[in-house]
Amino acid sequence: MRPIIALTGDALEAPSPILNENHADFAPRDIKTAIIKAGGLPIILPFPDDVSLATELAQAAVATFDGLLLPGGPDVDPTLYGEEPSAAISSTEYPKDRFEQALIRATVAAGKPIMAICRGMQILNVTLGGTLYQDLASQDPDVRIRHAQAAPGQYPTHHVSIQSGTQLANLIGERGYVNSRHHEAVKRVAPGLQVVATAPDGVIEALADQQDRQIMAVQWHPENLWQQDAGQLRLFAMLVKRAKAYAAGQALGSMVS
């Protein structure tokens, strides 16, 4: 039986030409396809507009899935990690932030696996107590490569170094060639997480939990690479494998004591 993988949704900023509706809910097609290809059953969780319902709905939702995938999307609201917005920040979606935070907390507490992509890694880090660079180019003096690539999104543009012996290295090796579509990045790593990959200029490119068995988070977009790079599909397969183990009654155990 396919394990159920919950994929958090986003909302269109412009009216949908199909639904004739503002803020229509959606999720990335390439991620949905990758989950299916890897053996999972994707379901999409739209966020509530009323943030007071975020915790209630997240706690109800966590009982319905075996694994959680947090995709890319808008910038994370900096007030969630104690900062005001800088002049360089892009659009944010506060209700989405609050719902995903509630989902992360509920999923971690349940011991279920999480995979996070780009913004997903950022909101995960913030939720667990970390901080972000709101804009790498203006806030990190060590940045020396382009992280918001001009090339089409399905093309890799820079390399990453991956820590030997980690699950990520076992899946794609100790050196990866990845795409890069972000201007925010992890600054202070949250307690309970570890850095498992970095870019040539030191920007954090991947995180995992300290036990390296519940959380896998990457700054790049494997959903746009797996069609040509089998290693990137293995990231989704690992999520499905962990979710299947959970569904079979082998709880992963929470990273939070």
Tab-separated table of C-alpha atoms in Angstrom:
chain	number	residue	atom	x	y	z
A	1	MET	CA	0.000	0.000	0.000
A	2	ARG	CA	1.263	3.481	-0.845
A	3	PRO	CA	2.010	5.700	2.147
A	4	ILE	CA	0.177	9.034	2.167
A	5	ILE	CA	2.408	12.058	1.672
A	6	ALA	CA	0.871	15.415	2.554
A	7	LEU	CA	1.995	18.322	0.375
A	8	THR	CA	1.250	21.798	1.680
A	9	GLY	CA	-0.485	24.108	-0.760
A	10	ASP	CA	0.063	27.669	-1.871
A	11	ALA	CA	-2.354	30.278	-3.271
A	12	LEU	CA	-2.267	32.116	-6.590
A	13	GLU	CA	-1.873	35.867	-6.243
A	14	ALA	CA	-3.873	36.576	-9.426
A	15	PRO	CA	-7.356	35.283	-10.320
A	16	SER	CA	-7.303	31.772	-11.752
A	17	PRO	CA	-8.399	31.735	-15.426
A	18	ILE	CA	-9.952	28.305	-14.857
A	19	LEU	CA	-11.737	28.820	-11.545
A	20	ASN	CA	-12.389	32.565	-11.931
A	21	GLU	CA	-11.380	32.959	-8.316
A	22	ASN	CA	-8.806	34.974	-6.418
A	23	HIS	CA	-6.192	33.073	-4.404
A	24	ALA	CA	-7.004	29.638	-5.809
A	25	ASP	CA	-5.145	26.898	-3.931
A	26	PHE	CA	-2.482	24.887	-5.784
A	27	ALA	CA	0.585	22.698	-5.347
A	28	PRO	CA	3.631	22.109	-7.590
A	29	ARG	CA	2.907	19.527	-10.277
A	30	ASP	CA	6.491	18.243	-10.434
A	31	ILE	CA	6.456	17.441	-6.717
A	32	LYS	CA	3.143	15.613	-7.015
A	33	THR	CA	4.559	13.593	-9.904
A	34	ALA	CA	7.781	12.797	-8.022
A	35	ILE	CA	5.862	11.522	-4.988
A	36	ILE	CA	3.813	9.208	-7.200
A	37	LYS	CA	6.915	8.062	-9.091
A	38	ALA	CA	8.610	7.285	-5.768
A	39	GLY	CA	5.696	5.133	-4.628
A	40	GLY	CA	3.713	7.543	-2.465
A	41	LEU	CA	0.148	8.852	-2.585
A	42	PRO	CA	0.121	12.670	-2.505
A	43	ILE	CA	-2.601	14.712	-0.858
A	44	ILE	CA	-2.660	18.520	-0.831
A	45	LEU	CA	-3.308	20.516	2.330
A	46	PRO	CA	-4.468	24.109	1.643
A	47	PHE	CA	-3.837	26.635	4.401
A	48	PRO	CA	-6.746	28.355	6.170
A	49	ASP	CA	-7.120	32.115	5.719
A	50	ASP	CA	-8.072	32.406	9.397
A	51	VAL	CA	-4.783	31.894	11.270
A	52	SER	CA	-6.666	31.148	14.493
A	53	LEU	CA	-7.612	27.801	12.918
A	54	ALA	CA	-4.064	26.823	11.946
A	55	THR	CA	-3.261	24.686	14.982
A	56	GLU	CA	-6.639	22.965	15.095
A	57	LEU	CA	-6.551	22.051	11.408
A	58	ALA	CA	-2.920	20.957	11.535
A	59	GLN	CA	-3.557	18.646	14.456
A	60	ALA	CA	-6.539	17.155	12.635
A	61	ALA	CA	-4.536	16.778	9.412
A	62	VAL	CA	-1.520	15.030	10.930
A	63	ALA	CA	-3.612	11.946	11.675
A	64	THR	CA	-4.406	11.549	7.965
A	65	PHE	CA	-0.880	11.243	6.498
A	66	ASP	CA	2.321	9.239	6.929
A	67	GLY	CA	4.829	11.864	5.781
A	68	LEU	CA	4.940	15.618	5.159
A	69	LEU	CA	6.516	17.522	2.271
A	70	LEU	CA	7.050	21.283	2.525
A	71	PRO	CA	7.613	22.824	-0.939
A	72	GLY	CA	9.122	26.093	-2.083
A	73	GLY	CA	7.132	29.313	-2.164
A	74	PRO	CA	7.106	32.871	-0.835
A	75	ASP	CA	9.496	34.370	1.694
A	76	VAL	CA	8.994	33.572	5.364
A	77	ASP	CA	7.554	36.378	7.500
A	78	PRO	CA	10.582	37.645	9.466
A	79	THR	CA	8.507	38.585	12.514
A	80	LEU	CA	8.294	34.827	13.147
A	81	TYR	CA	12.004	34.858	14.053
A	82	GLY	CA	12.069	38.215	15.790
A	83	GLU	CA	12.968	40.569	12.936
A	84	GLU	CA	11.206	43.297	10.992
A	85	PRO	CA	11.130	43.054	7.163
A	86	SER	CA	14.188	44.374	5.368
A	87	ALA	CA	13.938	46.502	2.232
A	88	ALA	CA	14.993	43.503	0.115
A	89	ILE	CA	12.384	40.996	1.300
A	90	SER	CA	9.907	39.639	-1.253
A	91	SER	CA	6.225	38.788	-0.783
A	92	THR	CA	5.184	36.763	2.269
A	93	GLU	CA	2.047	34.756	3.135
A	94	TYR	CA	1.479	34.904	6.892
A	95	PRO	CA	-1.465	32.432	7.013
A	96	LYS	CA	0.606	29.878	5.059
A	97	ASP	CA	3.526	30.385	7.462
A	98	ARG	CA	1.358	29.823	10.522
A	99	PHE	CA	-0.309	26.709	9.107
A	100	GLU	CA	2.978	25.164	8.044
A	101	GLN	CA	4.488	25.920	11.447
A	102	ALA	CA	1.582	24.143	13.143
A	103	LEU	CA	1.974	21.188	10.762
A	104	ILE	CA	5.715	20.969	11.402
A	105	ARG	CA	5.234	20.924	15.157
A	106	ALA	CA	2.507	18.283	14.974
A	107	THR	CA	4.469	16.113	12.521
A	108	VAL	CA	7.702	16.272	14.520
A	109	ALA	CA	5.837	15.428	17.716
A	110	ALA	CA	4.190	12.436	15.995
A	111	GLY	CA	7.579	11.128	14.853
A	112	LYS	CA	6.555	11.210	11.196
A	113	PRO	CA	9.067	12.005	8.426
A	114	ILE	CA	9.444	15.423	6.828
A	115	MET	CA	11.034	16.495	3.558
A	116	ALA	CA	11.472	20.217	2.942
A	117	ILE	CA	12.419	22.081	-0.223
A	118	CYS	CA	13.781	25.665	-0.464
A	119	ARG	CA	11.265	27.823	1.443
A	120	GLY	CA	10.193	24.588	3.124
A	121	MET	CA	13.651	24.265	4.673
A	122	GLN	CA	13.504	27.893	5.768
A	123	ILE	CA	10.104	27.679	7.509
A	124	LEU	CA	11.194	24.389	9.090
A	125	ASN	CA	14.337	26.006	10.518
A	126	VAL	CA	12.405	29.014	11.805
A	127	THR	CA	9.706	26.838	13.391
A	128	LEU	CA	12.289	24.815	15.307
A	129	GLY	CA	14.063	27.921	16.600
A	130	GLY	CA	16.445	29.089	13.877
A	131	THR	CA	16.747	32.307	11.880
A	132	LEU	CA	17.200	33.345	8.244
A	133	TYR	CA	19.024	35.793	6.067
A	134	GLN	CA	16.172	37.800	4.570
A	135	ASP	CA	18.375	38.601	1.575
A	136	LEU	CA	21.741	36.943	1.010
A	137	ALA	CA	23.162	39.587	-1.311
A	138	SER	CA	22.681	42.430	1.170
A	139	GLN	CA	23.102	40.602	4.498
A	140	ASP	CA	25.774	37.931	4.038
A	141	PRO	CA	29.183	39.423	3.163
A	142	ASP	CA	30.614	35.973	2.360
A	143	VAL	CA	28.247	35.246	-0.528
A	144	ARG	CA	30.158	35.069	-3.790
A	145	ILE	CA	28.019	32.948	-6.108
A	146	ARG	CA	24.585	33.575	-7.562
A	147	HIS	CA	21.858	31.796	-5.604
A	148	ALA	CA	18.898	33.234	-7.534
A	149	GLN	CA	19.858	31.732	-10.869
A	150	ALA	CA	19.050	33.379	-14.186
A	151	ALA	CA	19.052	30.022	-15.987
A	152	PRO	CA	15.775	28.083	-16.396
A	153	GLY	CA	14.810	26.362	-13.162
A	154	GLN	CA	15.328	22.809	-14.386
A	155	TYR	CA	19.047	23.396	-14.986
A	156	PRO	CA	21.657	22.979	-12.227
A	157	THR	CA	23.950	25.982	-11.793
A	158	HIS	CA	26.245	25.410	-8.795
A	159	HIS	CA	27.760	22.609	-6.743
A	160	VAL	CA	27.183	21.605	-3.137
A	161	SER	CA	29.429	19.702	-0.748
A	162	ILE	CA	27.599	17.020	1.240
A	163	GLN	CA	28.776	15.655	4.572
A	164	SER	CA	30.184	12.144	4.284
A	165	GLY	CA	28.191	9.379	5.940
A	166	THR	CA	24.885	11.250	5.969
A	167	GLN	CA	21.690	9.937	4.418
A	168	LEU	CA	21.910	12.714	1.832
A	169	ALA	CA	25.413	11.660	0.801
A	170	ASN	CA	24.274	8.053	0.563
A	171	LEU	CA	21.548	9.136	-1.864
A	172	ILE	CA	23.375	11.543	-4.179
A	173	GLY	CA	27.055	11.435	-3.213
A	174	GLU	CA	29.363	13.881	-1.472
A	175	ARG	CA	29.242	16.436	-4.301
A	176	GLY	CA	26.023	17.509	-5.977
A	177	TYR	CA	25.190	19.757	-8.905
A	178	VAL	CA	21.959	21.601	-8.162
A	179	ASN	CA	19.650	24.379	-9.233
A	180	SER	CA	19.296	27.492	-7.076
A	181	ARG	CA	16.251	29.782	-6.862
A	182	HIS	CA	16.387	31.640	-3.570
A	183	HIS	CA	17.534	34.872	-1.968
A	184	GLU	CA	16.706	33.893	1.625
A	185	ALA	CA	18.757	31.238	3.422
A	186	VAL	CA	19.322	29.642	6.812
A	187	LYS	CA	21.362	31.865	9.138
A	188	ARG	CA	21.291	30.372	12.643
A	189	VAL	CA	20.536	26.647	12.566
A	190	ALA	CA	17.715	25.535	14.839
A	191	PRO	CA	18.474	23.343	17.863
A	192	GLY	CA	18.040	19.683	16.945
A	193	LEU	CA	19.102	20.190	13.333
A	194	GLN	CA	22.502	19.725	11.699
A	195	VAL	CA	24.034	21.104	8.504
A	196	VAL	CA	24.646	18.326	5.971
A	197	ALA	CA	25.449	20.331	2.813
A	198	THR	CA	26.885	23.727	1.899
A	199	ALA	CA	27.491	25.775	-1.247
A	200	PRO	CA	31.049	26.824	-2.245
A	201	ASP	CA	30.559	30.145	-0.417
A	202	GLY	CA	29.330	28.494	2.771
A	203	VAL	CA	25.590	29.060	2.302
A	204	ILE	CA	23.691	26.239	4.009
A	205	GLU	CA	22.186	23.940	1.374
A	206	ALA	CA	20.764	21.043	3.406
A	207	LEU	CA	19.697	20.203	6.951
A	208	ALA	CA	18.761	17.010	8.777
A	209	ASP	CA	17.752	16.122	12.312
A	210	GLN	CA	20.591	15.102	14.613
A	211	GLN	CA	19.688	11.420	14.274
A	212	ASP	CA	19.437	11.822	10.470
A	213	ARG	CA	16.313	9.695	10.216
A	214	GLN	CA	13.256	11.970	10.406
A	215	ILE	CA	14.011	15.234	8.568
A	216	MET	CA	15.636	15.846	5.188
A	217	ALA	CA	15.670	19.456	3.993
A	218	VAL	CA	17.365	20.870	0.883
A	219	GLN	CA	17.697	24.430	-0.398
A	220	TRP	CA	17.551	23.428	-4.068
A	221	HIS	CA	14.581	22.098	-6.090
A	222	PRO	CA	14.930	18.345	-6.694
A	223	GLU	CA	11.433	18.258	-8.203
A	224	ASN	CA	12.853	20.033	-11.271
A	225	LEU	CA	15.950	17.814	-11.501
A	226	TRP	CA	14.844	14.216	-10.929
A	227	GLN	CA	13.707	13.712	-14.529
A	228	GLN	CA	17.376	13.862	-15.609
A	229	ASP	CA	19.126	13.046	-12.310
A	230	ALA	CA	18.153	9.767	-10.657
A	231	GLY	CA	19.829	10.820	-7.425
A	232	GLN	CA	17.301	13.608	-6.937
A	233	LEU	CA	14.405	11.155	-7.224
A	234	ARG	CA	16.006	9.141	-4.432
A	235	LEU	CA	15.299	12.056	-2.080
A	236	PHE	CA	11.569	11.569	-2.644
A	237	ALA	CA	12.003	7.811	-2.414
A	238	MET	CA	13.627	8.232	1.013
A	239	LEU	CA	10.633	10.222	2.235
A	240	VAL	CA	8.295	7.515	0.933
A	241	LYS	CA	10.428	4.786	2.533
A	242	ARG	CA	10.371	6.540	5.896
A	243	ALA	CA	6.622	7.162	5.596
A	244	LYS	CA	6.018	3.514	4.727
A	245	ALA	CA	7.972	2.465	7.810
A	246	TYR	CA	5.857	4.777	9.935
A	247	ALA	CA	2.643	3.458	8.389
A	248	ALA	CA	3.817	-0.070	9.194
A	249	GLY	CA	4.056	0.874	12.838
A	250	GLN	CA	7.775	1.577	13.059
A	251	ALA	CA	7.600	5.130	14.391
A	252	LEU	CA	10.758	7.098	13.671
A	253	GLY	CA	10.820	8.739	17.067
A	254	SER	CA	10.654	12.481	17.625
A	255	MET	CA	13.801	14.590	17.223
A	256	VAL	CA	12.545	16.702	20.117
A	257	SER	CA	13.134	15.206	23.561
